[in-house]
Coordinates of C-alpha atoms in Angstrom, one line a residue:
Chain A
X1 CA -2.5 6.0 -7.3
X2 CA -2.6 3.2 -4.6
X3 CA -4.3 3.0 -1.2
X4 CA -1.1 3.9 0.6
X5 CA -0.5 7.1 -1.4
X6 CA -1.3 10.4 0.3
X7 CA -2.8 13.0 -2.0
X8 CA -1.1 16.4 -1.6
X9 CA -2.4 18.1 -4.7
X10 CA -5.7 17.3 -6.5
X11 CA -5.8 17.8 -10.3
X12 CA -7.7 21.1 -9.8
X13 CA -5.2 22.4 -7.2
X14 CA -2.2 21.4 -9.2
X15 CA -3.5 23.1 -12.3
X16 CA -4.4 26.2 -10.4
X17 CA -0.8 26.3 -9.1
X18 CA 0.6 26.0 -12.6
X19 CA -1.5 29.1 -13.6
X20 CA -0.2 30.9 -10.5
X21 CA 3.4 30.0 -11.4
X22 CA 2.9 31.4 -14.9
X23 CA 1.6 34.6 -13.6
X24 CA 4.5 35.0 -11.1
X25 CA 7.0 34.2 -13.9
X26 CA 5.5 37.0 -16.0
X27 CA 5.6 39.4 -13.1
X28 CA 9.2 38.8 -12.6
X29 CA 10.1 38.8 -16.3
X30 CA 8.7 41.8 -17.9
X31 CA 10.2 41.0 -21.3
X32 CA 8.8 37.5 -21.9
X33 CA 10.5 37.4 -25.3
X34 CA 13.9 36.9 -23.7
X35 CA 12.7 33.9 -21.7
X36 CA 13.3 30.3 -22.7
X37 CA 12.0 27.2 -20.9
X38 CA 14.1 24.1 -20.1
X39 CA 12.3 21.1 -18.8
X40 CA 14.3 18.6 -16.8
X41 CA 13.5 15.0 -17.6
X42 CA 11.0 13.6 -17.0
X43 CA 8.3 15.4 -15.0
X44 CA 9.9 18.8 -15.6
X45 CA 9.2 18.5 -19.4
X46 CA 5.5 18.0 -18.9
X47 CA 5.4 20.8 -16.4
X48 CA 7.4 23.1 -18.7
X49 CA 4.9 22.4 -21.5
X50 CA 2.0 23.4 -19.2
X51 CA 3.8 26.6 -18.2
X52 CA 4.5 27.3 -21.8
X53 CA 0.8 26.9 -22.6
X54 CA -0.3 29.2 -19.8
X55 CA 2.3 31.9 -20.7
X56 CA 0.9 31.8 -24.3
X57 CA -2.6 32.2 -23.0
X58 CA -1.6 35.1 -20.7
X59 CA 0.9 36.9 -22.9
X60 CA 0.3 35.6 -26.4
X61 CA 4.0 34.7 -26.9
X62 CA 5.3 31.3 -27.8
X63 CA 8.2 30.7 -25.4
X64 CA 10.8 28.3 -26.8
X65 CA 11.1 25.0 -24.9
X66 CA 14.1 22.7 -24.5
X67 CA 14.6 19.3 -22.9
X68 CA 17.5 18.5 -20.6
X69 CA 18.7 15.1 -19.5
X70 CA 21.1 15.4 -16.5
X71 CA 22.3 11.8 -16.4
X72 CA 25.8 12.6 -17.8
X73 CA 26.2 15.4 -15.2
X74 CA 25.2 13.4 -12.1
X75 CA 27.7 13.6 -9.2
X76 CA 27.0 10.0 -8.1
X77 CA 27.4 8.3 -11.4
X78 CA 30.7 6.5 -10.6
X79 CA 29.9 6.0 -6.9
X80 CA 26.6 4.2 -6.9
X81 CA 25.8 0.7 -8.0
X82 CA 22.7 2.0 -9.8
X83 CA 22.8 2.1 -13.6
X84 CA 21.4 5.1 -15.4
X85 CA 20.0 5.2 -18.9
X86 CA 20.9 8.3 -20.9
X87 CA 18.1 10.0 -22.8
X88 CA 18.2 12.8 -25.3
X89 CA 18.9 16.4 -24.5
X90 CA 17.3 18.7 -27.0
X91 CA 17.9 22.4 -26.8
X92 CA 17.3 23.7 -30.3
X93 CA 18.1 27.4 -29.5
X94 CA 21.0 29.4 -28.1
X95 CA 21.0 30.1 -24.4
X96 CA 23.4 33.0 -24.7
X97 CA 21.9 36.2 -23.2
X98 CA 18.6 34.5 -22.5
X99 CA 16.7 34.2 -19.3
X100 CA 16.5 30.5 -18.7
X101 CA 13.6 29.2 -16.7
X102 CA 14.6 25.8 -15.5
X103 CA 11.6 23.6 -14.7
X104 CA 11.4 20.5 -12.5
X105 CA 8.4 18.8 -10.9
X106 CA 10.0 18.1 -7.5
X107 CA 12.9 19.8 -5.7
X108 CA 14.6 17.9 -2.9
X109 CA 18.4 17.7 -2.3
X110 CA 19.3 20.2 -5.1
X111 CA 21.8 17.8 -6.7
X112 CA 19.7 17.4 -9.9
X113 CA 19.5 21.2 -10.1
X114 CA 23.2 21.5 -9.7
X115 CA 23.7 18.9 -12.5
X116 CA 21.2 20.8 -14.7
X117 CA 23.1 24.1 -14.1
X118 CA 26.4 22.4 -15.1
X119 CA 24.8 21.0 -18.2
X120 CA 23.3 24.3 -19.2
X121 CA 26.6 26.1 -18.9
X122 CA 27.9 23.8 -21.6
X123 CA 25.3 25.1 -24.0
X124 CA 26.0 28.8 -23.5
X125 CA 26.0 31.7 -21.1
X126 CA 22.5 32.6 -20.1
X127 CA 21.8 36.1 -18.8
X128 CA 20.0 34.7 -15.8
X129 CA 18.8 31.3 -14.7
X130 CA 15.6 30.9 -12.6
X131 CA 14.2 27.7 -11.1
X132 CA 10.5 26.8 -11.1
X133 CA 9.2 23.7 -9.3
X134 CA 5.7 22.4 -8.6
X135 CA 6.6 20.8 -5.2
X136 CA 9.6 21.7 -2.9
X137 CA 10.0 19.0 -0.3
X138 CA 13.1 20.6 1.3
X139 CA 16.1 18.9 2.9
X140 CA 18.6 20.5 0.6
X141 CA 22.1 19.1 0.4
X142 CA 23.4 22.0 -1.7
X143 CA 22.7 25.8 -1.4
X144 CA 20.0 26.0 -4.1
X145 CA 16.9 27.9 -3.8
X146 CA 14.0 28.0 -6.3
X147 CA 12.5 31.3 -7.6
X148 CA 9.0 29.9 -8.1
X149 CA 7.5 27.2 -5.9
X150 CA 4.0 25.7 -6.3
X151 CA 3.8 24.0 -2.9
X152 CA 6.2 23.4 0.0
X153 CA 5.8 20.3 2.1
X154 CA 7.8 18.4 4.7
X155 CA 7.8 14.6 4.6
X156 CA 9.6 11.7 6.1
X157 CA 12.9 10.5 4.6
X158 CA 11.3 7.2 3.5
X159 CA 8.7 9.0 1.5
X160 CA 8.9 10.6 -1.9
X161 CA 6.7 13.0 -3.8
X162 CA 5.4 11.9 -7.1
X163 CA 3.8 14.4 -9.5
X164 CA 1.4 12.4 -11.7
X165 CA 1.0 13.1 -15.5
X166 CA -0.8 10.9 -18.0
X167 CA 0.8 9.9 -21.2
X168 CA -0.4 13.0 -23.0
X169 CA 1.2 15.2 -20.3
X170 CA -2.0 16.1 -18.5
X171 CA -1.3 17.0 -14.9
X172 CA -3.4 14.8 -12.6
X173 CA -2.1 15.8 -9.2
X174 CA 0.6 14.9 -6.7
X175 CA 0.9 12.3 -4.0
X176 CA 3.3 11.3 -1.3
X177 CA 4.4 7.7 -1.7
X178 CA 6.4 5.3 0.5
X179 CA 9.8 4.4 -1.0
X180 CA 9.6 0.8 -2.3
X181 CA 11.3 -1.6 0.1
X182 CA 14.2 -3.4 -1.5
X183 CA 14.0 -7.2 -0.9
X184 CA 16.6 -8.3 1.6
Chain B
X1 CA 12.8 2.3 -26.9
X2 CA 13.9 -1.3 -26.5
X3 CA 11.8 -3.7 -24.5
X4 CA 14.6 -4.2 -22.0
X5 CA 12.8 -2.9 -19.0
X6 CA 14.4 -4.2 -15.8
X7 CA 17.3 -5.6 -17.7
X8 CA 20.6 -4.2 -16.6
X9 CA 23.9 -4.1 -18.5
X10 CA 26.4 -6.2 -16.6
X11 CA 29.0 -6.9 -19.1
X12 CA 32.7 -6.1 -18.3
X13 CA 33.9 -6.3 -21.9
X14 CA 32.7 -5.8 -25.4
X15 CA 34.3 -8.6 -27.4
X16 CA 31.9 -9.2 -30.3
X17 CA 28.4 -9.1 -31.5
X18 CA 27.9 -12.8 -31.6
X19 CA 27.3 -13.1 -27.8
X20 CA 25.2 -10.0 -27.4
X21 CA 21.5 -10.2 -26.8
X22 CA 19.2 -8.2 -28.9
X23 CA 18.2 -6.0 -26.0
X24 CA 21.9 -5.2 -25.4
X25 CA 22.4 -4.2 -29.0
X26 CA 19.3 -2.0 -28.8
X27 CA 20.4 -0.5 -25.5
X28 CA 23.7 0.5 -27.1
X29 CA 22.0 2.0 -30.1
X30 CA 19.4 3.9 -28.0
X31 CA 22.2 5.2 -25.8
X32 CA 24.3 6.2 -28.8
X33 CA 21.4 8.2 -30.2
X34 CA 21.3 10.2 -27.0
X35 CA 25.1 10.9 -27.3
X36 CA 24.9 12.2 -30.9
X37 CA 23.8 15.6 -29.7
X38 CA 27.0 16.1 -27.6
X39 CA 29.2 16.1 -30.7
X40 CA 27.0 18.9 -32.2
X41 CA 27.5 21.3 -29.3
X42 CA 30.0 24.2 -29.2
X43 CA 31.4 22.5 -26.0
X44 CA 31.7 18.9 -27.1
X45 CA 32.3 17.5 -23.6
X46 CA 30.4 16.1 -20.7
X47 CA 32.0 15.2 -17.3
X48 CA 30.6 11.7 -17.1
X49 CA 33.9 9.7 -17.1
X50 CA 36.0 12.3 -15.3
X51 CA 38.8 10.5 -13.5
X52 CA 38.6 7.4 -15.7
X53 CA 41.5 6.2 -17.8
X54 CA 41.1 4.7 -21.2
X55 CA 44.1 3.1 -23.1
X56 CA 44.0 2.3 -26.8
X57 CA 46.4 -0.4 -27.9
X58 CA 46.6 -0.8 -31.7
X59 CA 48.8 -3.6 -33.0
X60 CA 47.4 -2.9 -36.5
X61 CA 47.5 0.4 -38.4
X62 CA 44.3 2.4 -38.0
X63 CA 43.6 6.1 -37.9
X64 CA 39.8 6.3 -38.2
X65 CA 38.9 3.8 -35.4
X66 CA 41.6 4.9 -33.0
X67 CA 40.7 8.5 -33.4
X68 CA 37.0 7.7 -33.1
X69 CA 37.6 5.9 -29.8
X70 CA 39.9 8.6 -28.5
X71 CA 37.3 11.3 -29.3
X72 CA 34.6 9.3 -27.7
X73 CA 36.6 8.9 -24.5
X74 CA 37.6 12.6 -24.4
X75 CA 34.1 13.8 -25.0
X76 CA 33.1 11.9 -21.9
X77 CA 36.1 13.5 -20.0
X78 CA 38.2 10.3 -19.6
X79 CA 41.9 10.5 -19.8
X80 CA 43.3 8.7 -22.8
X81 CA 46.6 7.1 -23.6
X82 CA 47.4 5.7 -27.1
X83 CA 49.9 2.9 -27.7
X84 CA 50.8 1.7 -31.1
X85 CA 52.5 -1.6 -32.0
X86 CA 55.6 0.2 -33.4
X87 CA 56.3 1.8 -30.0
X88 CA 55.1 -1.0 -27.8
X89 CA 56.9 -3.7 -25.9
X90 CA 55.6 -6.3 -28.4
X91 CA 58.6 -5.3 -30.5
X92 CA 60.8 -6.4 -27.7
X93 CA 59.2 -9.8 -27.4
X94 CA 56.7 -9.3 -24.6
X95 CA 53.6 -11.5 -24.7
X96 CA 50.2 -10.0 -25.1
X97 CA 49.1 -11.1 -21.6
X98 CA 52.3 -9.6 -20.0
X99 CA 51.7 -6.3 -21.9
X100 CA 48.1 -6.3 -20.6
X101 CA 49.1 -7.1 -17.0
X102 CA 51.6 -4.3 -17.1
X103 CA 49.0 -1.9 -18.6
X104 CA 46.6 -3.0 -15.9
X105 CA 49.1 -2.2 -13.2
X106 CA 48.7 1.4 -14.2
X107 CA 45.0 1.1 -13.4
X108 CA 43.1 1.9 -16.6
X109 CA 39.4 1.5 -16.6
X110 CA 39.2 0.3 -20.1
X111 CA 41.6 -1.1 -22.7
X112 CA 40.6 -0.8 -26.3
X113 CA 42.6 -3.2 -28.5
X114 CA 43.1 -3.9 -32.1
X115 CA 45.1 -7.0 -32.9
X116 CA 45.7 -9.2 -36.0
X117 CA 45.0 -12.4 -34.1
X118 CA 41.4 -13.6 -33.9
X119 CA 40.3 -14.1 -30.2
X120 CA 43.1 -11.9 -28.8
X121 CA 40.5 -9.6 -27.1
X122 CA 38.8 -12.6 -25.5
X123 CA 42.2 -13.7 -24.2
X124 CA 42.9 -10.3 -22.7
X125 CA 39.4 -10.1 -21.2
X126 CA 40.0 -13.3 -19.2
X127 CA 43.3 -12.1 -17.8
X128 CA 42.7 -8.5 -16.8
X129 CA 40.1 -6.7 -14.6
X130 CA 39.9 -3.6 -16.9
X131 CA 37.1 -3.5 -19.4
X132 CA 38.3 -4.8 -22.8
X133 CA 36.8 -3.4 -26.0
X134 CA 37.6 -5.2 -29.2
X135 CA 38.4 -2.7 -31.9
X136 CA 39.0 -5.5 -34.4
X137 CA 40.7 -8.8 -34.0
X138 CA 42.0 -10.3 -37.2
X139 CA 39.2 -11.5 -39.5
X140 CA 37.0 -12.3 -36.5
X141 CA 34.9 -9.4 -35.2
X142 CA 34.7 -5.6 -35.3
X143 CA 31.7 -5.0 -33.0
X144 CA 31.7 -1.2 -32.9
X145 CA 31.7 -1.0 -36.7
X146 CA 28.6 -3.2 -36.9
X147 CA 26.9 -1.2 -34.2
X148 CA 27.6 2.1 -35.9
X149 CA 26.4 0.6 -39.2
X150 CA 23.2 -0.6 -37.5
X151 CA 22.7 2.9 -36.0
X152 CA 23.1 4.5 -39.4
X153 CA 20.6 2.1 -41.0
X154 CA 18.1 2.7 -38.2
X155 CA 18.4 6.4 -38.7
X156 CA 18.0 6.3 -42.5
X157 CA 15.4 3.6 -42.7
X158 CA 13.6 3.9 -39.4
X159 CA 14.3 0.4 -38.4
X160 CA 16.2 -2.8 -39.4
X161 CA 13.7 -5.7 -39.2
X162 CA 12.5 -6.8 -42.6
X163 CA 15.1 -4.8 -44.6
X164 CA 17.0 -6.4 -47.4
X165 CA 20.7 -5.7 -46.8
X166 CA 23.4 -6.8 -49.2
X167 CA 27.0 -7.0 -48.1
X168 CA 29.4 -7.1 -51.1
X169 CA 33.1 -7.8 -51.3
X170 CA 35.7 -9.7 -49.4
X171 CA 33.5 -11.6 -46.9
X172 CA 36.1 -14.2 -46.0
X173 CA 38.7 -11.7 -44.6
X174 CA 36.2 -9.1 -43.3
X175 CA 35.6 -8.8 -39.6
X176 CA 33.2 -6.0 -40.5
X177 CA 31.1 -8.4 -42.6
X178 CA 31.1 -11.1 -39.8
X179 CA 30.0 -8.7 -37.1
X180 CA 27.4 -7.1 -39.4
X181 CA 26.0 -10.5 -40.3
X182 CA 25.6 -11.3 -36.6
X183 CA 24.1 -7.9 -35.8
X184 CA 21.8 -7.4 -38.7
X185 CA 20.4 -11.0 -38.7
X186 CA 19.7 -10.7 -34.9
X187 CA 17.8 -7.4 -35.6
X188 CA 15.7 -9.2 -38.2
X189 CA 17.2 -8.1 -41.5
X190 CA 17.4 -10.3 -44.6
X191 CA 21.1 -10.4 -45.3
X192 CA 22.5 -11.2 -48.7
X193 CA 26.2 -11.6 -49.5
X194 CA 28.1 -11.4 -52.8
X195 CA 31.7 -11.2 -53.9
X196 CA 34.4 -13.1 -55.8
X197 CA 34.1 -16.9 -55.2
X198 CA 37.6 -16.7 -53.7
X199 CA 36.2 -14.4 -51.0
X200 CA 33.1 -16.1 -49.9
X201 CA 33.6 -18.5 -46.9
X202 CA 32.4 -22.0 -47.2
X203 CA 29.1 -22.9 -45.3
X204 CA 28.5 -19.2 -44.8
X205 CA 24.7 -19.9 -45.2
X206 CA 24.8 -21.4 -41.7
X207 CA 25.1 -17.8 -40.5
X208 CA 21.6 -17.1 -41.8
X209 CA 22.6 -15.3 -45.0
X210 CA 21.6 -15.8 -48.6
X211 CA 24.6 -16.0 -51.1
X212 CA 24.1 -14.8 -54.6
X213 CA 26.4 -15.2 -57.6
X214 CA 26.5 -11.7 -59.0
X215 CA 26.7 -8.2 -57.7
X216 CA 23.7 -7.2 -59.8
X217 CA 21.6 -9.8 -58.0
X218 CA 22.7 -8.4 -54.7
X219 CA 21.9 -4.9 -55.8
X220 CA 18.5 -5.5 -57.2
X221 CA 16.3 -6.0 -54.1
X222 CA 18.5 -4.3 -51.6
X223 CA 17.3 -1.5 -49.3
X224 CA 20.9 -1.1 -48.1
X225 CA 24.1 -2.0 -49.9
X226 CA 27.2 -2.3 -47.8
X227 CA 30.4 -2.4 -49.8
X228 CA 33.5 -3.8 -48.1
X229 CA 37.1 -2.8 -48.5
X230 CA 39.5 -5.3 -50.1
X231 CA 41.5 -6.7 -47.2
X232 CA 44.8 -7.0 -49.1
X233 CA 46.7 -7.1 -45.8
X234 CA 44.8 -10.2 -44.7
X235 CA 44.5 -12.1 -47.9
X236 CA 48.0 -13.5 -48.1
X237 CA 47.8 -14.3 -51.8
X238 CA 46.3 -12.8 -54.9
X239 CA 42.5 -13.6 -55.0
X240 CA 41.6 -11.6 -58.0
X241 CA 43.5 -10.7 -61.2
X242 CA 43.6 -6.9 -60.9
X243 CA 41.9 -3.8 -59.3
X244 CA 40.5 -3.1 -62.7
X245 CA 38.9 -6.5 -63.0
X246 CA 37.6 -6.3 -59.4
X247 CA 36.0 -2.9 -60.1
X248 CA 34.5 -4.2 -63.3
X249 CA 32.9 -7.3 -61.8
X250 CA 32.4 -6.5 -58.1
X251 CA 32.5 -2.8 -57.8
X252 CA 29.6 -0.5 -57.2
X253 CA 29.3 2.1 -60.0
X254 CA 26.7 4.3 -61.7
X255 CA 26.0 1.6 -64.3
X256 CA 25.0 -1.2 -61.9
X257 CA 23.4 1.3 -59.6
X258 CA 20.6 1.5 -62.2
X259 CA 19.5 -1.9 -60.9
X260 CA 19.1 -0.5 -57.4
X261 CA 15.9 0.6 -55.6
X262 CA 15.1 4.3 -55.8
X263 CA 15.7 4.8 -52.1
X264 CA 18.7 2.5 -51.7
X265 CA 21.3 3.4 -49.0
X266 CA 25.0 2.9 -49.8
X267 CA 27.5 2.2 -47.0
X268 CA 31.2 1.5 -46.7
X269 CA 33.3 1.1 -43.5
X270 CA 36.2 3.0 -45.0
X271 CA 38.8 3.7 -45.9
X272 CA 37.5 3.4 -49.4
X273 CA 39.6 2.4 -52.4
X274 CA 38.1 4.9 -54.8
X275 CA 37.4 3.4 -58.2
X276 CA 37.9 -0.2 -57.0
X277 CA 35.1 -1.4 -54.7
X278 CA 33.1 1.8 -55.1
X279 CA 33.2 4.5 -57.8
X280 CA 33.7 8.1 -56.7
X281 CA 30.3 9.1 -58.1
X282 CA 28.6 6.5 -55.9
X283 CA 30.7 7.1 -52.8
X284 CA 30.0 10.9 -52.9
X285 CA 26.5 10.5 -54.4
X286 CA 23.1 11.2 -52.8
X287 CA 22.6 7.6 -51.5
X288 CA 25.8 7.4 -49.7
X289 CA 25.9 7.6 -45.9
X290 CA 29.6 7.0 -45.5
X291 CA 30.3 10.2 -43.6
X292 CA 27.2 9.7 -41.4
X293 CA 28.7 6.3 -40.4
X294 CA 31.9 8.1 -39.2
X295 CA 29.8 10.6 -37.2
X296 CA 27.8 7.8 -35.6
X297 CA 31.0 5.9 -34.8
X298 CA 31.9 8.4 -32.2
X299 CA 28.5 8.3 -30.6
X300 CA 28.4 4.4 -30.5
X301 CA 31.9 4.3 -28.9
X302 CA 30.8 6.9 -26.3
X303 CA 27.8 4.7 -25.6
X304 CA 29.9 1.6 -25.1
X305 CA 32.4 3.4 -22.8
X306 CA 29.5 4.7 -20.8
X307 CA 27.9 1.4 -20.5
X308 CA 31.1 -0.5 -19.6
X309 CA 32.8 1.9 -17.2
X310 CA 30.3 4.7 -16.5
X311 CA 27.6 2.8 -14.7
X312 CA 25.1 3.3 -17.6
X313 CA 22.6 0.8 -18.8
X314 CA 19.4 0.3 -16.8
X315 CA 16.3 0.7 -18.8
X316 CA 14.3 0.8 -15.6
X317 CA 15.2 4.5 -15.1
X318 CA 13.9 5.3 -18.5
X319 CA 10.5 3.8 -17.9

């Protein structure tokens, strides 16, 4: 965290939110055994693992977890000059008939979620898909609405939300950070 | 993960291994590992190259490589067109550059070419805007084969640096051998070559390889043994007395495999001449990864198409 960063969630607050999300997920999904978690790279994976742990503590069930890389489903891949590195997608179970809980750390335009939905449909036909995010910063460009939200904030266009995890996946909090200026 | 943070893939063409940097080779291999999973799905397709057109132009017979490229393109949702020499305008006397310019006028994003003349891909790459992928140019280079071989070795052995890798057979006429020597030595392997004296190029040591006189020597210390196909179509004259003699002195079989390490890995670029360069028991045996090579071939070619025409290739995003 740098001096310019604005703290929006402390470590304690962030972890309390994860516990609340897990509780809400159980309230909405009575049969936890039919739920599977899919973490969207990269922050979503850490968050999905934390939710998995909380669900285990609360319900005593081990919810399967998969990892989704959406790079190959991005709608801007041939239109931007940016290059994108493809990382592994690992979904070692069937999605057919399951309740898929898609997990991302930050929700913004909704384009990543759309790509994730497209990708998931190539793996099977889930009974239902739900979306859980730690921070919703709004300004959607597609009609996508999350089922479980940790914190909703409104920030400037030149700012971005960064959820901070350490290398072991420990959730350390969330900050608002200025977009890096590209040298002219 | 490679150490290529902040390095961005900027190549238009893939012409050979010789001019690739190590980080580029590692980027291709890392990307290919990510693509492997797609071929295991029920729906083996992603929309990444939707709207892109890939043309394969094969002036030499090939089923395996052409199909592998075609599958790779299709699994990324590109449209593919295949042209073979027997149906092309080359039969009518058109030059390679004219053929390429006419193909380019149809606006393909990539042209994948196999041609019997060394350097033909480079020539094409200089004259057309489309990305050119060399699928084998004479006895010069076959970069995708070397990359899929490197990927297979990495999977089986966990890495390439420090391994003893022996390439056995017709080194002189083999583009597979040449590309593999470039690739494996760049990645830090100790490469040994062996084969009939008539099939070992002069001054080959300058490529950083060790030359041994007998196959048994090449087998003895090898972590990986790469057998080559006899390139009859490129030899032009008889370089060994008979298949039987070749099998006896330069083939890999159960008898000389007794010299090999307990965890040796056996590779062959295919198609294999059963009973000549490799015996059926070895080709189908527990140390063989020949079919894994074929599987990895599709993933490597997907990675290359993605990097060349799909805006893939920054390691920054992966950090």
